[in-house]
Amino acid sequence: MTKQTLTACQYALIVTLGGFVFGLDAAIISGTIRYITAEFGLSDMELGTVVSAPSLGAIFGLFLAGKMADLFGRKKTLIIIAVVYLISALGSAFANNFTVLLLARFIGGLAFISISVTSMYIGEVSPPQLRGKLVSFNQLMMVIGLSGAYFISYGLVQSVAPGETEIWGLAIWRVMFATEILPVLIWAGLLFTIAESPRWLLMHGQREQAKQVIFSVNDPASAAAALEDMEANLASHKNELAEDKPLKLTFAPKYRKVLLLGIAIATAQGFTGMNAILFYAPVVFEQLGSGVHGAFEQTTYIGVCGFIFTLAAIFLVDKLGRRPLLIMGLAAILASHLLCWYGFSSASYEISQRTLDNVPVSMDASKLEPHIGKTFDSDIALKTLLAETYEHKDAKLIEGYVIESSVTMNATVILFGIFAFIGAFHFSIGPIMWVLISEISPNAIRSVAIPFFALTTSISSYLVQHLFPWQLNTIGAAGTFLMYGMFAAIPLLVVALFLPETKNKSIEDIEKTLVSEA
């Protein structure tokens, strides 16, 4: 490995630590759900609001991402983002009511633009032969962050007795949120050591600095050509950018194919439901009868599964290419959701003495005695009974214990479907979306196109997160998974028909292919 390759990898590793922070911040909420719901007495829609608040914040943040990245530079923008993450972590850990927690989570969402800015930065710093792996590494770091959040939550829950909500004299959910603080501080410090994007430097007339960066991350034989290509590309867009703003150019007819592909890929990442699994993981596994502690244990497997398949994608994305991985992954996602739909639609529930015995002593199981022997053909009917029998706070805490001891279902089929979905997502649309939007976005509209595609996936992710509790209690688990499966079908068709292979091509060459064919 050459010195230049090591430098490119070093820069990529540092900026993708933001992916780790993102994953930790995004998934740690999954461990807090049952506790904040009980403490603040949250309704389904209020819970959906606080869980989805970061995605809503990201939507607002993405309107500024491109302008900030162009005005301040990619490096300074990432440093600002790290500070915002820190404010969010502190606010979440010390929130004393629902409104403060909601605001802190929303502020954290403003920092979620780190994902699009990181993809932009790596795409502009990395040599073509490394770009796929290095951009995908961002997804790997996100998965490691997600895994860290799940293991932290599981470890904390295992440290307290069933029904207990405090550890070390603090509410357990506050400790969960506080674990984000140290990683954010480390990331912020390391960001000061990276170079600025050479494209940004050229755009601002700093040719010598840009040349130094390009020669530091490219082999000498290709560095001069890379600099020449960047300058030629920027020059070709100079008149275009002088006459039209990037926002207007983004929707020009010649970029229609770029927009179609970007929107299809971005919506697939959001609407196929991964964030419902990631952010509500313990709740999802409770629907299988895993119990509270069992559900937290199973969430740790999500991170392990995601890590393995993301690692596989990183090794294969520059060998097999983006197109085949994406097509295989979307097809597998569709099949996985249909399998989950079948499993949940076949489930039944019966209240028995075993159900009462499984409820922790701290909760009043006697209220269920009049219902012993009752059978329900859906999770919706059972949850309706609990809502009618208990106060909202108690119903949410007892739900997992009741489902665990009353459900009859083929949990193996559903578990296989869930983990097949997780694997397929992290093998394809998860990491490859960020690679592709970085590659297919032409230089003239990059500062708008990449945040726009990130905005699209943020909106779809926000809707999934916000509506999931309501969906689960309104159309049930079966209907929810069926809906997610259908959202994989259309992007699969668009990708199969219109996406060219982009591996080992420069951004300039990809632009020539897509724009000339548009």
PDB file of C-alpha atoms in Angstrom, residues 342-441:
ATOM      1  CA  TYR A 342     -46.724 -14.292   5.981  1.00  0.00           C
ATOM      2  CA  GLY A 343     -45.352 -15.126   9.435  1.00  0.00           C
ATOM      3  CA  PHE A 344     -47.148 -12.332  11.288  1.00  0.00           C
ATOM      4  CA  SER A 345     -50.443 -12.840   9.445  1.00  0.00           C
ATOM      5  CA  SER A 346     -50.488 -16.476  10.648  1.00  0.00           C
ATOM      6  CA  ALA A 347     -49.996 -15.645  14.363  1.00  0.00           C
ATOM      7  CA  SER A 348     -52.564 -16.027  17.165  1.00  0.00           C
ATOM      8  CA  TYR A 349     -52.605 -14.979  20.840  1.00  0.00           C
ATOM      9  CA  GLU A 350     -54.213 -16.540  23.950  1.00  0.00           C
ATOM     10  CA  ILE A 351     -54.357 -15.159  27.496  1.00  0.00           C
ATOM     11  CA  SER A 352     -53.581 -17.962  29.972  1.00  0.00           C
ATOM     12  CA  GLN A 353     -52.336 -18.452  33.514  1.00  0.00           C
ATOM     13  CA  ARG A 354     -48.847 -18.609  32.020  1.00  0.00           C
ATOM     14  CA  THR A 355     -49.416 -15.081  30.735  1.00  0.00           C
ATOM     15  CA  LEU A 356     -50.195 -13.825  34.228  1.00  0.00           C
ATOM     16  CA  ASP A 357     -47.232 -15.675  35.728  1.00  0.00           C
ATOM     17  CA  ASN A 358     -44.884 -14.044  33.216  1.00  0.00           C
ATOM     18  CA  VAL A 359     -45.821 -10.487  34.226  1.00  0.00           C
ATOM     19  CA  PRO A 360     -43.262  -8.964  36.679  1.00  0.00           C
ATOM     20  CA  VAL A 361     -44.346  -8.656  40.306  1.00  0.00           C
ATOM     21  CA  SER A 362     -44.106  -4.855  40.099  1.00  0.00           C
ATOM     22  CA  MET A 363     -46.963  -4.873  37.573  1.00  0.00           C
ATOM     23  CA  ASP A 364     -50.579  -5.801  38.337  1.00  0.00           C
ATOM     24  CA  ALA A 365     -51.272  -9.061  36.490  1.00  0.00           C
ATOM     25  CA  SER A 366     -54.605  -9.604  38.258  1.00  0.00           C
ATOM     26  CA  LYS A 367     -56.347  -7.268  35.810  1.00  0.00           C
ATOM     27  CA  LEU A 368     -55.870  -9.924  33.134  1.00  0.00           C
ATOM     28  CA  GLU A 369     -57.578 -12.714  35.127  1.00  0.00           C
ATOM     29  CA  PRO A 370     -61.074 -12.060  33.660  1.00  0.00           C
ATOM     30  CA  HIS A 371     -59.592 -12.542  30.189  1.00  0.00           C
ATOM     31  CA  ILE A 372     -57.970 -15.953  30.739  1.00  0.00           C
ATOM     32  CA  GLY A 373     -58.924 -18.239  27.858  1.00  0.00           C
ATOM     33  CA  LYS A 374     -59.549 -15.438  25.378  1.00  0.00           C
ATOM     34  CA  THR A 375     -57.936 -15.897  21.958  1.00  0.00           C
ATOM     35  CA  PHE A 376     -56.993 -13.169  19.479  1.00  0.00           C
ATOM     36  CA  ASP A 377     -56.160 -13.579  15.801  1.00  0.00           C
ATOM     37  CA  SER A 378     -53.961 -10.484  15.546  1.00  0.00           C
ATOM     38  CA  ASP A 379     -51.542  -8.407  17.573  1.00  0.00           C
ATOM     39  CA  ILE A 380     -53.850  -5.421  17.118  1.00  0.00           C
ATOM     40  CA  ALA A 381     -56.685  -7.125  19.016  1.00  0.00           C
ATOM     41  CA  LEU A 382     -54.393  -8.099  21.906  1.00  0.00           C
ATOM     42  CA  LYS A 383     -52.972  -4.575  22.215  1.00  0.00           C
ATOM     43  CA  THR A 384     -56.494  -3.154  22.180  1.00  0.00           C
ATOM     44  CA  LEU A 385     -57.332  -5.341  25.184  1.00  0.00           C
ATOM     45  CA  LEU A 386     -54.242  -4.144  27.058  1.00  0.00           C
ATOM     46  CA  ALA A 387     -55.074  -0.509  26.269  1.00  0.00           C
ATOM     47  CA  GLU A 388     -58.588  -1.012  27.650  1.00  0.00           C
ATOM     48  CA  THR A 389     -57.363  -2.859  30.749  1.00  0.00           C
ATOM     49  CA  TYR A 390     -54.399  -0.724  31.838  1.00  0.00           C
ATOM     50  CA  GLU A 391     -53.437   2.922  31.928  1.00  0.00           C
ATOM     51  CA  HIS A 392     -51.364   3.964  28.921  1.00  0.00           C
ATOM     52  CA  LYS A 393     -48.073   3.978  30.856  1.00  0.00           C
ATOM     53  CA  ASP A 394     -48.577   0.493  32.300  1.00  0.00           C
ATOM     54  CA  ALA A 395     -49.921  -0.959  29.045  1.00  0.00           C
ATOM     55  CA  LYS A 396     -46.703  -0.060  27.242  1.00  0.00           C
ATOM     56  CA  LEU A 397     -44.494  -1.559  29.964  1.00  0.00           C
ATOM     57  CA  ILE A 398     -46.467  -4.809  30.228  1.00  0.00           C
ATOM     58  CA  GLU A 399     -46.990  -5.388  26.491  1.00  0.00           C
ATOM     59  CA  GLY A 400     -43.757  -7.289  25.847  1.00  0.00           C
ATOM     60  CA  TYR A 401     -44.306  -9.679  28.758  1.00  0.00           C
ATOM     61  CA  VAL A 402     -47.879 -10.461  27.672  1.00  0.00           C
ATOM     62  CA  ILE A 403     -46.995 -11.088  24.031  1.00  0.00           C
ATOM     63  CA  GLU A 404     -44.089 -13.326  25.072  1.00  0.00           C
ATOM     64  CA  SER A 405     -46.353 -15.740  26.947  1.00  0.00           C
ATOM     65  CA  SER A 406     -49.477 -15.614  24.777  1.00  0.00           C
ATOM     66  CA  VAL A 407     -48.320 -15.742  21.158  1.00  0.00           C
ATOM     67  CA  THR A 408     -48.344 -18.759  18.851  1.00  0.00           C
ATOM     68  CA  MET A 409     -46.419 -18.133  15.645  1.00  0.00           C
ATOM     69  CA  ASN A 410     -43.621 -19.427  13.472  1.00  0.00           C
ATOM     70  CA  ALA A 411     -41.052 -17.071  14.953  1.00  0.00           C
ATOM     71  CA  THR A 412     -38.228 -18.792  13.074  1.00  0.00           C
ATOM     72  CA  VAL A 413     -39.707 -17.789   9.716  1.00  0.00           C
ATOM     73  CA  ILE A 414     -40.121 -14.177  10.811  1.00  0.00           C
ATOM     74  CA  LEU A 415     -36.661 -13.991  12.362  1.00  0.00           C
ATOM     75  CA  PHE A 416     -35.181 -15.363   9.152  1.00  0.00           C
ATOM     76  CA  GLY A 417     -37.113 -12.741   7.177  1.00  0.00           C
ATOM     77  CA  ILE A 418     -35.981  -9.891   9.442  1.00  0.00           C
ATOM     78  CA  PHE A 419     -32.319 -10.858   9.381  1.00  0.00           C
ATOM     79  CA  ALA A 420     -32.439 -11.612   5.650  1.00  0.00           C
ATOM     80  CA  PHE A 421     -33.758  -8.069   5.189  1.00  0.00           C
ATOM     81  CA  ILE A 422     -31.019  -6.636   7.402  1.00  0.00           C
ATOM     82  CA  GLY A 423     -28.369  -8.565   5.484  1.00  0.00           C
ATOM     83  CA  ALA A 424     -29.763  -7.627   2.065  1.00  0.00           C
ATOM     84  CA  PHE A 425     -30.047  -3.961   3.039  1.00  0.00           C
ATOM     85  CA  HIS A 426     -26.482  -3.712   4.316  1.00  0.00           C
ATOM     86  CA  PHE A 427     -25.221  -5.693   1.325  1.00  0.00           C
ATOM     87  CA  SER A 428     -26.828  -3.328  -1.157  1.00  0.00           C
ATOM     88  CA  ILE A 429     -28.945  -0.216  -0.754  1.00  0.00           C
ATOM     89  CA  GLY A 430     -27.424   0.713   2.627  1.00  0.00           C
ATOM     90  CA  PRO A 431     -23.818   1.380   1.612  1.00  0.00           C
ATOM     91  CA  ILE A 432     -24.277   1.543  -2.165  1.00  0.00           C
ATOM     92  CA  MET A 433     -26.771   4.411  -2.082  1.00  0.00           C
ATOM     93  CA  TRP A 434     -24.072   6.705  -0.688  1.00  0.00           C
ATOM     94  CA  VAL A 435     -21.546   5.458  -3.233  1.00  0.00           C
ATOM     95  CA  LEU A 436     -23.928   6.007  -6.132  1.00  0.00           C
ATOM     96  CA  ILE A 437     -25.254   9.444  -5.201  1.00  0.00           C
ATOM     97  CA  SER A 438     -21.646  10.555  -4.804  1.00  0.00           C
ATOM     98  CA  GLU A 439     -20.804   9.127  -8.242  1.00  0.00           C
ATOM     99  CA  ILE A 440     -23.848  10.019 -10.351  1.00  0.00           C
ATOM    100  CA  SER A 441     -24.092  13.652  -9.183  1.00  0.00           C
TER     101      SER A 441
END
